[in-house]
JSON list of C-alpha atoms in Angstrom, two decimals:
[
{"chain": "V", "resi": 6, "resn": "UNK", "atom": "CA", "xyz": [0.00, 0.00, 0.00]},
{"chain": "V", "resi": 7, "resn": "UNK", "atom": "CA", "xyz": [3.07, 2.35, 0.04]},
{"chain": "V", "resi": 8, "resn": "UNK", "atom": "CA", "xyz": [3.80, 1.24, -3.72]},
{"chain": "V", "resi": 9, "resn": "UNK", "atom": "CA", "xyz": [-0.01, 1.68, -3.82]},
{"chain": "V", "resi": 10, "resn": "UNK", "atom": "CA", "xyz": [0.32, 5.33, -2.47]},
{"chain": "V", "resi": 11, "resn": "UNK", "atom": "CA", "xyz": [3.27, 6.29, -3.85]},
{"chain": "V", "resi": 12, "resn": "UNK", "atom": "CA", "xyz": [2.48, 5.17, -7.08]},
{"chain": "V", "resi": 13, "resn": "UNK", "atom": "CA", "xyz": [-0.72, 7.40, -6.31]},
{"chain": "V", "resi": 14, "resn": "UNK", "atom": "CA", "xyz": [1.62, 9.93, -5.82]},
{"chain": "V", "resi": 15, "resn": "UNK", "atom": "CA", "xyz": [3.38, 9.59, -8.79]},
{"chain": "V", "resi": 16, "resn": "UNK", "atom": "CA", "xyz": [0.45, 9.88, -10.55]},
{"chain": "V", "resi": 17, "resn": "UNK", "atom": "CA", "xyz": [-0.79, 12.88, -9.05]},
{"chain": "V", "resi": 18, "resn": "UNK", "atom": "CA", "xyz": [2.55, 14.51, -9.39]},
{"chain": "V", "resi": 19, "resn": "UNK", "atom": "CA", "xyz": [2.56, 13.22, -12.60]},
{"chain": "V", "resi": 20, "resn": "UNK", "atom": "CA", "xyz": [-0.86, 14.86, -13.88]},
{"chain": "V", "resi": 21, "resn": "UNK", "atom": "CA", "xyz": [0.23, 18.13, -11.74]},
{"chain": "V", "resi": 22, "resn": "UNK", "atom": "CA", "xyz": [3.17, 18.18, -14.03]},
{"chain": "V", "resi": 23, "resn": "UNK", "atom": "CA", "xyz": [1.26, 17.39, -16.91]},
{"chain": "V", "resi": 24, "resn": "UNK", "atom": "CA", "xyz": [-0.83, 20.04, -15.92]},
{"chain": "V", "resi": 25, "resn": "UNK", "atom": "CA", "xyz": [1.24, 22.88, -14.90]},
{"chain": "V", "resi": 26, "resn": "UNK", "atom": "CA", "xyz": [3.08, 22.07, -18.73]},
{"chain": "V", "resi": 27, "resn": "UNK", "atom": "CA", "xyz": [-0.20, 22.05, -20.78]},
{"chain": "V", "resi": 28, "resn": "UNK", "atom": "CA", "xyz": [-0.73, 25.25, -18.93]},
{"chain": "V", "resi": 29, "resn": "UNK", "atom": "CA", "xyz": [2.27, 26.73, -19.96]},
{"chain": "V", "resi": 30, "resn": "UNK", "atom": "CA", "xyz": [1.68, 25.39, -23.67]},
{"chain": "V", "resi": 31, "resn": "UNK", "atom": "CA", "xyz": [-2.16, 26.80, -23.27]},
{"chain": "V", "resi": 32, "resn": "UNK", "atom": "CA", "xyz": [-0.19, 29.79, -22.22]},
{"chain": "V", "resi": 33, "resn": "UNK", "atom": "CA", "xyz": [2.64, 29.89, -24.78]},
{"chain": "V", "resi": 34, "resn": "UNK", "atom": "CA", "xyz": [-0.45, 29.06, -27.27]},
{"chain": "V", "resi": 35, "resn": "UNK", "atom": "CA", "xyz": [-2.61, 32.26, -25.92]},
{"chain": "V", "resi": 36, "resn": "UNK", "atom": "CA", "xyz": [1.06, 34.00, -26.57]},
{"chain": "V", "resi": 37, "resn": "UNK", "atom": "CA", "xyz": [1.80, 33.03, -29.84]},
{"chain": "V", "resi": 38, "resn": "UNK", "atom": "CA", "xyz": [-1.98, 33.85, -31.15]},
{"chain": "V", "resi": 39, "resn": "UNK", "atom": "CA", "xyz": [-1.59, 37.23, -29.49]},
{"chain": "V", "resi": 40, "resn": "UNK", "atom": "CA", "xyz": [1.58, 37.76, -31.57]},
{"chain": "V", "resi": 41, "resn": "UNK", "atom": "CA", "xyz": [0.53, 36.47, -34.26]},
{"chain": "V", "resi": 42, "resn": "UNK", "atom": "CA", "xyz": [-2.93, 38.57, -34.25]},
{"chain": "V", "resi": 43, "resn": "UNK", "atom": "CA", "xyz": [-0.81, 41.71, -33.13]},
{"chain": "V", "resi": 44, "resn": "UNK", "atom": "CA", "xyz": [1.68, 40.59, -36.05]},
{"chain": "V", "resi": 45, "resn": "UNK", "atom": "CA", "xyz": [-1.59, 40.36, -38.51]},
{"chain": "V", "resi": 46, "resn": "UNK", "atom": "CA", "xyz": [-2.66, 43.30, -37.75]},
{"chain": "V", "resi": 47, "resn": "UNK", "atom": "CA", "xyz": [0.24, 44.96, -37.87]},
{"chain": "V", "resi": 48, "resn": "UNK", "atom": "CA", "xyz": [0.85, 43.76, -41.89]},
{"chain": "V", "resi": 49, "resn": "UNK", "atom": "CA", "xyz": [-3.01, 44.65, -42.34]},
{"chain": "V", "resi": 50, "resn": "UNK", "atom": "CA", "xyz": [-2.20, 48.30, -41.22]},
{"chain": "V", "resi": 51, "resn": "UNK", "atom": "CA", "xyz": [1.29, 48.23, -43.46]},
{"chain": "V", "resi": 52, "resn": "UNK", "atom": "CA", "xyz": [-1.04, 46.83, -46.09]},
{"chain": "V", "resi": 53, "resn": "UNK", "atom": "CA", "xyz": [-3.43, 49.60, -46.25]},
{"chain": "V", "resi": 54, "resn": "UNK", "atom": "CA", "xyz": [-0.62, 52.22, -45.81]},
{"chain": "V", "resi": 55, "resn": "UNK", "atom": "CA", "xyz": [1.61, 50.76, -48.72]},
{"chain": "V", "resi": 56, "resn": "UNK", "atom": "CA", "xyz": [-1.57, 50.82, -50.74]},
{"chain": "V", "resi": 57, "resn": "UNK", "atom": "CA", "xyz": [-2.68, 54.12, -49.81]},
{"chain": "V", "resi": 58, "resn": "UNK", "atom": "CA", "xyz": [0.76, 54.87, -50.74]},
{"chain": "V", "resi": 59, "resn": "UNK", "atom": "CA", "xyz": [0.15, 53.60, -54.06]},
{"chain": "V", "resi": 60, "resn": "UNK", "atom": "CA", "xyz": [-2.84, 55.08, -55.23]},
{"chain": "V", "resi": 61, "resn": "UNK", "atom": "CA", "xyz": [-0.80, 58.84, -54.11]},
{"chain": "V", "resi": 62, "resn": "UNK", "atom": "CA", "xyz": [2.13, 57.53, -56.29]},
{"chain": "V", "resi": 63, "resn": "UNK", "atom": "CA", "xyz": [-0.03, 56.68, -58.99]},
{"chain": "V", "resi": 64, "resn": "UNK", "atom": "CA", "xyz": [-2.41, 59.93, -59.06]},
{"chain": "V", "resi": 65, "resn": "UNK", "atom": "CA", "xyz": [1.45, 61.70, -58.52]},
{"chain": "V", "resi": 66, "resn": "UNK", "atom": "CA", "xyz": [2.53, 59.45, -61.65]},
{"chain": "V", "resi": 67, "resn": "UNK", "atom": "CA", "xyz": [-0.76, 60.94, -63.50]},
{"chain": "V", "resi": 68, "resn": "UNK", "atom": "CA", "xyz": [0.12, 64.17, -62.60]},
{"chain": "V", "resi": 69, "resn": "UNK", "atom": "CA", "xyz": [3.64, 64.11, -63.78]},
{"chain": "V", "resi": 70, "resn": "UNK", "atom": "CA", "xyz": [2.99, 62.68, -67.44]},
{"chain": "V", "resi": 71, "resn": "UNK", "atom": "CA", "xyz": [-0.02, 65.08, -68.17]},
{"chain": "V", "resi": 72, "resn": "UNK", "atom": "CA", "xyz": [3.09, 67.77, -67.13]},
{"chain": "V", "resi": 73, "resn": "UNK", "atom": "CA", "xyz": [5.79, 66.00, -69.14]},
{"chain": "V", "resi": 74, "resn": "UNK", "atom": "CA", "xyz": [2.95, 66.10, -72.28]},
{"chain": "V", "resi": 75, "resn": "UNK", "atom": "CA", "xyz": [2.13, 69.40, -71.55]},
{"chain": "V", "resi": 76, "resn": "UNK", "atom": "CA", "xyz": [6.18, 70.53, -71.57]},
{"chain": "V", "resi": 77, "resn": "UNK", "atom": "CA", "xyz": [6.66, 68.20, -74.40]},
{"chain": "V", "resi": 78, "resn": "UNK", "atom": "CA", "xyz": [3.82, 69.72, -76.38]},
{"chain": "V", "resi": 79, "resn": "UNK", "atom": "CA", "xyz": [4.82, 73.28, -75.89]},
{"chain": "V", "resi": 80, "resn": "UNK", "atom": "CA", "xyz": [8.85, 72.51, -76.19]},
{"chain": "V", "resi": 81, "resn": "UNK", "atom": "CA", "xyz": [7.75, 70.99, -79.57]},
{"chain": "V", "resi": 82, "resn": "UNK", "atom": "CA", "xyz": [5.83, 74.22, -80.57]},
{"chain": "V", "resi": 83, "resn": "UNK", "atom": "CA", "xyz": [8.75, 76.22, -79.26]},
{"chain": "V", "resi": 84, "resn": "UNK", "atom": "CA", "xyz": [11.53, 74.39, -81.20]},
{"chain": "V", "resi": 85, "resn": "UNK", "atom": "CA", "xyz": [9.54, 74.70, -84.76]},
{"chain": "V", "resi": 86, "resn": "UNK", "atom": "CA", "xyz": [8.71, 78.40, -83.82]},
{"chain": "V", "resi": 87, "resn": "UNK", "atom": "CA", "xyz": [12.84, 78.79, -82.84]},
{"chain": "V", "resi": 88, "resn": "UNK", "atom": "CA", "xyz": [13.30, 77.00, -86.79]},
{"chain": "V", "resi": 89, "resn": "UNK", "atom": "CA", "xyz": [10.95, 78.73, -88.07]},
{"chain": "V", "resi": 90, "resn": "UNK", "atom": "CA", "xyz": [12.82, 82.00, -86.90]},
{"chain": "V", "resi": 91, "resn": "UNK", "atom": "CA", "xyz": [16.29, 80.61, -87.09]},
{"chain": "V", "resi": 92, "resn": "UNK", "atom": "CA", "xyz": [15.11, 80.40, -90.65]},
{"chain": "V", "resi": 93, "resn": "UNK", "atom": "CA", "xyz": [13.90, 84.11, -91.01]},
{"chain": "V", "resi": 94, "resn": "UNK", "atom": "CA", "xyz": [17.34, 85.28, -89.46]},
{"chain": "V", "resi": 95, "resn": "UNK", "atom": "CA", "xyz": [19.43, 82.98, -91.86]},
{"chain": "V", "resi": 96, "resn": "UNK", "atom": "CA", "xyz": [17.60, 84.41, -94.97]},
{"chain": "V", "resi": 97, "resn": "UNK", "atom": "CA", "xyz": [17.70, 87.74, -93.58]},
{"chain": "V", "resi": 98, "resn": "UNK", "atom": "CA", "xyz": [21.41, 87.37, -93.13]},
{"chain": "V", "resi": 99, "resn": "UNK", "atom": "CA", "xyz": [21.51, 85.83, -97.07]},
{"chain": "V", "resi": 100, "resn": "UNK", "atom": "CA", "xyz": [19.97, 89.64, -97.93]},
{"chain": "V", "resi": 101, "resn": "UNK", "atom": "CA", "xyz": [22.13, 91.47, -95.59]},
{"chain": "V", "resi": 102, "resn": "UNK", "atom": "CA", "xyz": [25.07, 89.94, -96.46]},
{"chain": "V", "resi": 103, "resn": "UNK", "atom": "CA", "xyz": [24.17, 90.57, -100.16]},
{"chain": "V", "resi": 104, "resn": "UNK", "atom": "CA", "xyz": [24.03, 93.89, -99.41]},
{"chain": "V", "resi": 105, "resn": "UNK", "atom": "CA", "xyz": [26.54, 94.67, -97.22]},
{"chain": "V", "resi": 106, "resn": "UNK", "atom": "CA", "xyz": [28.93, 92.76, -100.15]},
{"chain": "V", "resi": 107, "resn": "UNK", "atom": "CA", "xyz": [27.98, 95.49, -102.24]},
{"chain": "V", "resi": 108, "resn": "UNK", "atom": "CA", "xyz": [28.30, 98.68, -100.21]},
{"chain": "V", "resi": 109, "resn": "UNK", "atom": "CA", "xyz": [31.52, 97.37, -99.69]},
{"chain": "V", "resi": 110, "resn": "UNK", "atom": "CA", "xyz": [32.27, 96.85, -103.26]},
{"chain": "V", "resi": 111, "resn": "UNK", "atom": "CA", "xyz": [30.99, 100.64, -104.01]},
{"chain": "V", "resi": 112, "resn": "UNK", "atom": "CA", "xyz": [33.00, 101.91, -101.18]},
{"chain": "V", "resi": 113, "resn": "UNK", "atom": "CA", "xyz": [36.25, 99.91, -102.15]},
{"chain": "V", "resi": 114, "resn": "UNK", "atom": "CA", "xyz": [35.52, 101.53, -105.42]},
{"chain": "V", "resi": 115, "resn": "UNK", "atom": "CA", "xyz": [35.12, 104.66, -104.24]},
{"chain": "V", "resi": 116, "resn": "UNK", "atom": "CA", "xyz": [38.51, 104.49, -102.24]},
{"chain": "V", "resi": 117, "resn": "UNK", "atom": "CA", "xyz": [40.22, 103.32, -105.71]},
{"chain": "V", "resi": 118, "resn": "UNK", "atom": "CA", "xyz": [38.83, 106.78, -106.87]},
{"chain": "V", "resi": 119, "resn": "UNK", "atom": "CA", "xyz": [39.99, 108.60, -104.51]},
{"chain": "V", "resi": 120, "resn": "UNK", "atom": "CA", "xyz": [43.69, 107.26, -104.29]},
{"chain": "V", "resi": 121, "resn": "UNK", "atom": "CA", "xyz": [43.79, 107.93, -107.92]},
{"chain": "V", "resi": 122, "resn": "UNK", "atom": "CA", "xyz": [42.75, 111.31, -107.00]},
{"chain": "V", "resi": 123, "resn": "UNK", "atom": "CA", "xyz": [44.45, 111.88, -104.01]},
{"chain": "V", "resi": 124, "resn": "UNK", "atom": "CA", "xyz": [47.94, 110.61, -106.53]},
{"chain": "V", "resi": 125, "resn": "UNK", "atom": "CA", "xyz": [47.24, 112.94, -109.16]},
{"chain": "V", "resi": 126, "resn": "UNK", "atom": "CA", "xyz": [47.18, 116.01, -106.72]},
{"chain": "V", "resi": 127, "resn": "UNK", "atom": "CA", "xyz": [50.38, 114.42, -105.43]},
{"chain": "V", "resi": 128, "resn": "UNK", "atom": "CA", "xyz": [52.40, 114.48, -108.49]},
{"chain": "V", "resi": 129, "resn": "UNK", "atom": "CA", "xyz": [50.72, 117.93, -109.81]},
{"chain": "V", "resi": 130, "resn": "UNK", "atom": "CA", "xyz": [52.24, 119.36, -106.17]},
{"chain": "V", "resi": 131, "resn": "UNK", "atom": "CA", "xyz": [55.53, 117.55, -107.08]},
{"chain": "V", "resi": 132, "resn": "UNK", "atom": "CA", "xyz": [55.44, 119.22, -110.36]},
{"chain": "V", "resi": 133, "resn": "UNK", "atom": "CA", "xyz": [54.58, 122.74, -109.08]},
{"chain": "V", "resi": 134, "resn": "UNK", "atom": "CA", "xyz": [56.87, 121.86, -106.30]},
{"chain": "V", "resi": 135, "resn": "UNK", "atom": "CA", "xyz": [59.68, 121.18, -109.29]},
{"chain": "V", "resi": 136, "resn": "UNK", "atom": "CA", "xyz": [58.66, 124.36, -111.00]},
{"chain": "V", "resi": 137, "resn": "UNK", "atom": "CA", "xyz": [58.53, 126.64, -107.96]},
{"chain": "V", "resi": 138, "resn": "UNK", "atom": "CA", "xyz": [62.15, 125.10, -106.93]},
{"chain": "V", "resi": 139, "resn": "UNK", "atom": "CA", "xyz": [62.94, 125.86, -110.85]},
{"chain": "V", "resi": 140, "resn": "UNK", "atom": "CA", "xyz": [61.77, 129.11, -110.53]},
{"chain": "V", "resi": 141, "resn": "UNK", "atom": "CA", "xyz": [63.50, 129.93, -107.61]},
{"chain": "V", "resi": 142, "resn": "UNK", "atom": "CA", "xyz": [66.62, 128.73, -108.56]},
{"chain": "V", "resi": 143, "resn": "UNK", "atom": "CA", "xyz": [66.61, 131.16, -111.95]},
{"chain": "V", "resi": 144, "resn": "UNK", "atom": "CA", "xyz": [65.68, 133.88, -109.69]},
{"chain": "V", "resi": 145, "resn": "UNK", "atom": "CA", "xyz": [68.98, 133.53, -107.31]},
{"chain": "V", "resi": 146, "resn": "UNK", "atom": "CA", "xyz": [71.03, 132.92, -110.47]},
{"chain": "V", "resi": 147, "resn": "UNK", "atom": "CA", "xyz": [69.67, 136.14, -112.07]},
{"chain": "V", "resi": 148, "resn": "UNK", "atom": "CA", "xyz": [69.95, 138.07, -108.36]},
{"chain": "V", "resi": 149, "resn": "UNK", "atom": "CA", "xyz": [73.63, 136.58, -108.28]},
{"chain": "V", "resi": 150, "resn": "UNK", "atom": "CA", "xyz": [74.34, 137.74, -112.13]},
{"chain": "V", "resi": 151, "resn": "UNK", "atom": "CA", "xyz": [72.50, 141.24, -110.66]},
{"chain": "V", "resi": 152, "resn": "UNK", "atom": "CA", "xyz": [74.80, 141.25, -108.06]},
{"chain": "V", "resi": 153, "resn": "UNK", "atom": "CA", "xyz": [77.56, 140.56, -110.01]},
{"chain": "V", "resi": 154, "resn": "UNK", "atom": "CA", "xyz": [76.47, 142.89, -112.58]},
{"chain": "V", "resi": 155, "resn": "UNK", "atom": "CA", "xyz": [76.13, 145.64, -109.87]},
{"chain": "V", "resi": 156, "resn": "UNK", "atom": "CA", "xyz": [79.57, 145.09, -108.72]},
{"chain": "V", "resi": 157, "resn": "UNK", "atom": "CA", "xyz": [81.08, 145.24, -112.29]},
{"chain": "V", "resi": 158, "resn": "UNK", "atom": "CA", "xyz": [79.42, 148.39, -113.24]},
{"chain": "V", "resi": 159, "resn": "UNK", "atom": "CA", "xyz": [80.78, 150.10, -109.55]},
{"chain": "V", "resi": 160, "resn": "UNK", "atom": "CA", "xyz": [84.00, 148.78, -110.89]},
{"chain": "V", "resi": 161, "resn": "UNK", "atom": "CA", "xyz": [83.91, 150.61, -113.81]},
{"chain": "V", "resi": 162, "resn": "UNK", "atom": "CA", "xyz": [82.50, 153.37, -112.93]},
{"chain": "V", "resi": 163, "resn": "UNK", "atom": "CA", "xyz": [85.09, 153.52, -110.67]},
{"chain": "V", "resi": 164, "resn": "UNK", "atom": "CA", "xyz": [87.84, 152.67, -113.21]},
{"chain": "V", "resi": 165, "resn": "UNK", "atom": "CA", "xyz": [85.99, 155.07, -115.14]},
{"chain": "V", "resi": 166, "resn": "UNK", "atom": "CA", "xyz": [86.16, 158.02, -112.82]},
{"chain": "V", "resi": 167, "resn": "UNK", "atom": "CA", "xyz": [90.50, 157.26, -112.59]},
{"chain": "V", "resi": 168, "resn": "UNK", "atom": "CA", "xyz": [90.47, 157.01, -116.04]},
{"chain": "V", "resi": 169, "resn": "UNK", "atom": "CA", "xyz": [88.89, 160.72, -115.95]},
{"chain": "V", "resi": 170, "resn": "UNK", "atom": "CA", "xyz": [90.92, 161.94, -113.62]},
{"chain": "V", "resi": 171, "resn": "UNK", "atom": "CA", "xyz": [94.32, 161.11, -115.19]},
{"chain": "V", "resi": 172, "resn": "UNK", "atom": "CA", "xyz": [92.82, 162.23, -118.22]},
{"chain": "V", "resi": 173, "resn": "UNK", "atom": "CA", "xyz": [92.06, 165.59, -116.64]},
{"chain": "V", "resi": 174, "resn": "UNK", "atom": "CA", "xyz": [95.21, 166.09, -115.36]},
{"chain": "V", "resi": 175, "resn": "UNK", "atom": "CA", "xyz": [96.95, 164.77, -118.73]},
{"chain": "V", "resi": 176, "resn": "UNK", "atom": "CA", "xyz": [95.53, 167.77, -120.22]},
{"chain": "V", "resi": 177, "resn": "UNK", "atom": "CA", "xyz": [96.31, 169.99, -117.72]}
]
């Protein structure tokens, strides 16, 4: 009756162990559902967030190409009206270059003229230049020869007045 008892006991400590342990798993069990329903709900809430996310990124997406067409729509008007002018200027330039080419044609022309002129009056001052020098020269040689002239005729007048003199007193 002590095997009896103790193998009593043994059971009892046996099903209080038993117990106690399917308590703890009941426990663990009650644990892990929490967690897991806390974990659920957690992904739920990241769920709705990532897709609420979404739909902003998408209506942001919308936004963004209906501004990229819009740019891409006015750039394109922009560039052919930029052509459109580059191609104004370039035939503009065709007409002003034109024209410039020949303004400077008439005035290249005109400076040829004017050289030509400008040498003529040159040499016609070189020749009056030539003619004055000329001149001038003839006019020293002739006041020289005056000069000379002047000094021959005191000269003689002088020899002239001895010659009267001894001739004055040869007669007397």
């Amino acid at each position: 009756t002590t095997s009896g008892r103790l193998a009593e006991q043994l059971m009892e400590a046996a099903e209080t162990i038993v117990r106690d342990e399917l308590k703890e798993s009941r426990q663990t069990l009650v644990d892990l559902q929490q967690k897991l329903a806390d974990g659920s709900n957690k992904r739920g809430q990241e769920i709705f967030n990532l897709r609420s996310q979404r739909r902003e990124l998408e209506e942001e997406l919308c936004r963004v190409e209906a501004a990229v067409h819009s740019a891409s729509t006015s750039s394109a008007a922009l560039v052919a009206e930029l052509e459109q002018h580059l191609k104004e200027l370039e035939k503009e330039a065709a007409t002003d270059e034109a024209t410039v080419a020949a303004e400077f044609s008439d005035l290249l022309q005109q400076q040829v003229l004017e050289r030509d002129a400008l040498k003529s009056q040159v040499e016609e001052l070189r020749r009056a230049e030539a003619e004055e020098a000329a001149k001038s020269e003839m006019a020293a040689a002739a006041l020289r020869d005056r000069e000379e002239a002047k000094k021959r005729l005191k000269d003689l007048e002088t020899e002239l007045s001895q010659l009267q003199a001894e001739e004055a007193d040869a007669r007397l």
